């Protein structure tokens, strides 16, 4: 059920609706918008009768939600969500750039990359301290030591830290050191992890699962939001197909498709889609052209020596070129292309 408040509804009237929902034992999700506030209801086992809510003060209409998702949808919030990470944003007018190494390997390596990231004007430094590796024998990250290095880089370079949590205990640690929690492709349907990050105060970057449909991906975001965390950014990172020429197939159509369903911002991870450094720049440019709110990209100060995802790492020079290209495309789209 979705309750749409009248445009002039007072805070007291909105509160009255929330209380009515909570008295029934359900959860109320208040979504303020530019013109009106909507209140989503979750936790109801069956359908609710709109009549129960329509008579409440300040209510314009109560609408039955027949779609599987209730909170990610434009029906609830027609304005694009702007996710705020301190003074940086994802989903606002600026193109968000999240760049850094695949894995935090050392202080020297992280700082060398962070310097390039700051020089590019990007606001977000990525880097894994907990790495989900296909082989148990591969480098799996420095753990808490890696988070400490990231936190130090945040202080030194003034960048926001985006880093992955693999499990619920990992979320506790990431919350201590970082600014945004990444849920990786392999964990997109780890429902206990989704519920845990849904209880966090930190925003969440939710990667698309390796073979996830758009509905499964949006329902994963719905899990996070249903726990009260509305600061969710979707990340398209390519899906597995018959493709052999790239690591994954970047689903560019997902960007406009999501835009038509959801108010959540979406960024493109060009690196994990490409798998090869030569493909990263064109895919990132295409992602921006397709309307992504931002780009995630892996950069290494010495790609040949990278302990993780060496083949797809850009050098700092390649990365700076890519940022200029992406900004050019983004500017063109924001200002409008003249004939
Ligand atoms: C990553 O961003 O380092 C990563 C492991 O990505 P994904 O979960 O998309 O494979
Ligand atoms: Mn990687």
mmCIF file of N, CA and C in Angstrom, residues 95 250 252 255 268-270 277-292 294-297 318 321-330 333:
data_model
loop_
_atom_site.group_PDB
_atom_site.id
_atom_site.type_symbol
_atom_site.label_atom_id
_atom_site.label_comp_id
_atom_site.label_asym_id
_atom_site.label_seq_id
_atom_site.Cartn_x
_atom_site.Cartn_y
_atom_site.Cartn_z
ATOM 1 N N UNK A 95 28.771 14.203 -12.084
ATOM 2 C CA UNK A 95 29.091 12.807 -12.397
ATOM 3 C C UNK A 95 29.930 12.245 -11.248
ATOM 4 N N UNK A 250 28.502 -5.790 -20.410
ATOM 5 C CA UNK A 250 27.937 -4.598 -19.771
ATOM 6 C C UNK A 250 26.529 -4.361 -20.318
ATOM 7 N N UNK A 252 24.079 -2.060 -20.939
ATOM 8 C CA UNK A 252 23.825 -0.613 -20.993
ATOM 9 C C UNK A 252 22.330 -0.309 -20.943
ATOM 10 N N UNK A 255 20.466 0.785 -17.747
ATOM 11 C CA UNK A 255 20.456 2.153 -17.198
ATOM 12 C C UNK A 255 19.123 2.851 -17.494
ATOM 13 N N UNK A 268 27.981 2.802 -13.306
ATOM 14 C CA UNK A 268 28.491 1.707 -14.135
ATOM 15 C C UNK A 268 29.905 1.357 -13.691
ATOM 16 N N UNK A 269 30.153 0.088 -13.442
ATOM 17 C CA UNK A 269 31.508 -0.385 -13.154
ATOM 18 C C UNK A 269 32.082 -0.913 -14.464
ATOM 19 N N UNK A 270 32.904 -0.070 -15.084
ATOM 20 C CA UNK A 270 33.439 -0.430 -16.405
ATOM 21 C C UNK A 270 34.516 -1.507 -16.282
ATOM 22 N N UNK A 277 42.137 -3.923 -19.646
ATOM 23 C CA UNK A 277 42.250 -2.470 -19.495
ATOM 24 C C UNK A 277 41.876 -1.720 -20.779
ATOM 25 N N UNK A 278 42.172 -2.330 -21.942
ATOM 26 C CA UNK A 278 41.901 -1.625 -23.205
ATOM 27 C C UNK A 278 40.410 -1.394 -23.430
ATOM 28 N N UNK A 279 39.566 -2.171 -22.770
ATOM 29 C CA UNK A 279 38.115 -2.032 -22.980
ATOM 30 C C UNK A 279 37.456 -1.102 -21.964
ATOM 31 N N UNK A 280 38.192 -0.734 -20.935
ATOM 32 C CA UNK A 280 37.565 -0.004 -19.825
ATOM 33 C C UNK A 280 37.088 1.388 -20.244
ATOM 34 N N UNK A 281 37.960 2.129 -20.938
ATOM 35 C CA UNK A 281 37.588 3.505 -21.293
ATOM 36 C C UNK A 281 36.369 3.579 -22.204
ATOM 37 N N UNK A 282 36.335 2.790 -23.290
ATOM 38 C CA UNK A 282 35.123 2.858 -24.138
ATOM 39 C C UNK A 282 33.850 2.481 -23.380
ATOM 40 N N UNK A 283 33.928 1.479 -22.497
ATOM 41 C CA UNK A 283 32.715 1.085 -21.762
ATOM 42 C C UNK A 283 32.287 2.173 -20.780
ATOM 43 N N UNK A 284 33.255 2.803 -20.146
ATOM 44 C CA UNK A 284 32.921 3.884 -19.212
ATOM 45 C C UNK A 284 32.261 5.039 -19.966
ATOM 46 N N UNK A 285 32.817 5.365 -21.128
ATOM 47 C CA UNK A 285 32.225 6.452 -21.928
ATOM 48 C C UNK A 285 30.791 6.102 -22.319
ATOM 49 N N UNK A 286 30.589 4.834 -22.706
ATOM 50 C CA UNK A 286 29.240 4.398 -23.113
ATOM 51 C C UNK A 286 28.273 4.467 -21.931
ATOM 52 N N UNK A 287 28.755 4.105 -20.761
ATOM 53 C CA UNK A 287 27.905 4.148 -19.563
ATOM 54 C C UNK A 287 27.438 5.561 -19.267
ATOM 55 N N UNK A 288 28.355 6.514 -19.369
ATOM 56 C CA UNK A 288 27.991 7.914 -19.123
ATOM 57 C C UNK A 288 27.003 8.375 -20.194
ATOM 58 N N UNK A 289 27.279 7.998 -21.447
ATOM 59 C CA UNK A 289 26.395 8.402 -22.551
ATOM 60 C C UNK A 289 24.990 7.818 -22.370
ATOM 61 N N UNK A 290 24.920 6.631 -21.770
ATOM 62 C CA UNK A 290 23.607 5.991 -21.571
ATOM 63 C C UNK A 290 22.854 6.578 -20.377
ATOM 64 N N UNK A 291 23.517 7.468 -19.628
ATOM 65 C CA UNK A 291 22.805 8.169 -18.556
ATOM 66 C C UNK A 291 23.163 7.751 -17.141
ATOM 67 N N UNK A 292 24.278 7.025 -16.977
ATOM 68 C CA UNK A 292 24.673 6.629 -15.615
ATOM 69 C C UNK A 292 24.980 7.873 -14.774
ATOM 70 N N UNK A 294 27.173 7.842 -12.494
ATOM 71 C CA UNK A 294 28.576 7.814 -12.119
ATOM 72 C C UNK A 294 29.244 6.578 -12.663
ATOM 73 N N UNK A 295 30.547 6.485 -12.409
ATOM 74 C CA UNK A 295 31.338 5.364 -12.916
ATOM 75 C C UNK A 295 32.251 4.861 -11.815
ATOM 76 N N UNK A 296 32.369 3.536 -11.727
ATOM 77 C CA UNK A 296 33.381 2.941 -10.858
ATOM 78 C C UNK A 296 34.487 2.393 -11.741
ATOM 79 N N UNK A 297 35.737 2.585 -11.310
ATOM 80 C CA UNK A 297 36.849 2.128 -12.147
ATOM 81 C C UNK A 297 38.056 1.733 -11.285
ATOM 82 N N UNK A 318 46.150 6.638 -17.790
ATOM 83 C CA UNK A 318 44.960 6.201 -18.559
ATOM 84 C C UNK A 318 43.684 6.652 -17.848
ATOM 85 N N UNK A 321 42.943 10.380 -18.384
ATOM 86 C CA UNK A 321 42.386 10.584 -19.735
ATOM 87 C C UNK A 321 40.911 10.202 -19.743
ATOM 88 N N UNK A 322 40.624 9.069 -19.115
ATOM 89 C CA UNK A 322 39.243 8.577 -19.089
ATOM 90 C C UNK A 322 38.313 9.562 -18.369
ATOM 91 N N UNK A 323 38.792 10.143 -17.270
ATOM 92 C CA UNK A 323 37.962 11.093 -16.525
ATOM 93 C C UNK A 323 37.630 12.300 -17.407
ATOM 94 N N UNK A 324 38.630 12.797 -18.144
ATOM 95 C CA UNK A 324 38.370 13.937 -19.038
ATOM 96 C C UNK A 324 37.325 13.585 -20.088
ATOM 97 N N UNK A 325 37.449 12.394 -20.649
ATOM 98 C CA UNK A 325 36.491 11.962 -21.683
ATOM 99 C C UNK A 325 35.080 11.870 -21.098
ATOM 100 N N UNK A 326 34.987 11.254 -19.922
ATOM 101 C CA UNK A 326 33.660 11.054 -19.304
ATOM 102 C C UNK A 326 33.027 12.394 -18.947
ATOM 103 N N UNK A 327 33.857 13.292 -18.442
ATOM 104 C CA UNK A 327 33.315 14.610 -18.068
ATOM 105 C C UNK A 327 32.809 15.353 -19.302
ATOM 106 N N UNK A 328 33.552 15.210 -20.409
ATOM 107 C CA UNK A 328 33.146 15.853 -21.661
ATOM 108 C C UNK A 328 31.776 15.349 -22.101
ATOM 109 N N UNK A 329 31.580 14.043 -22.039
ATOM 110 C CA UNK A 329 30.291 13.456 -22.460
ATOM 111 C C UNK A 329 29.187 13.887 -21.494
ATOM 112 N N UNK A 330 29.502 13.869 -20.224
ATOM 113 C CA UNK A 330 28.510 14.239 -19.217
ATOM 114 C C UNK A 330 28.087 15.699 -19.387
ATOM 115 N N UNK A 333 25.777 16.128 -22.321
ATOM 116 C CA UNK A 333 24.413 15.663 -22.047
ATOM 117 C C UNK A 333 23.679 16.621 -21.117
#
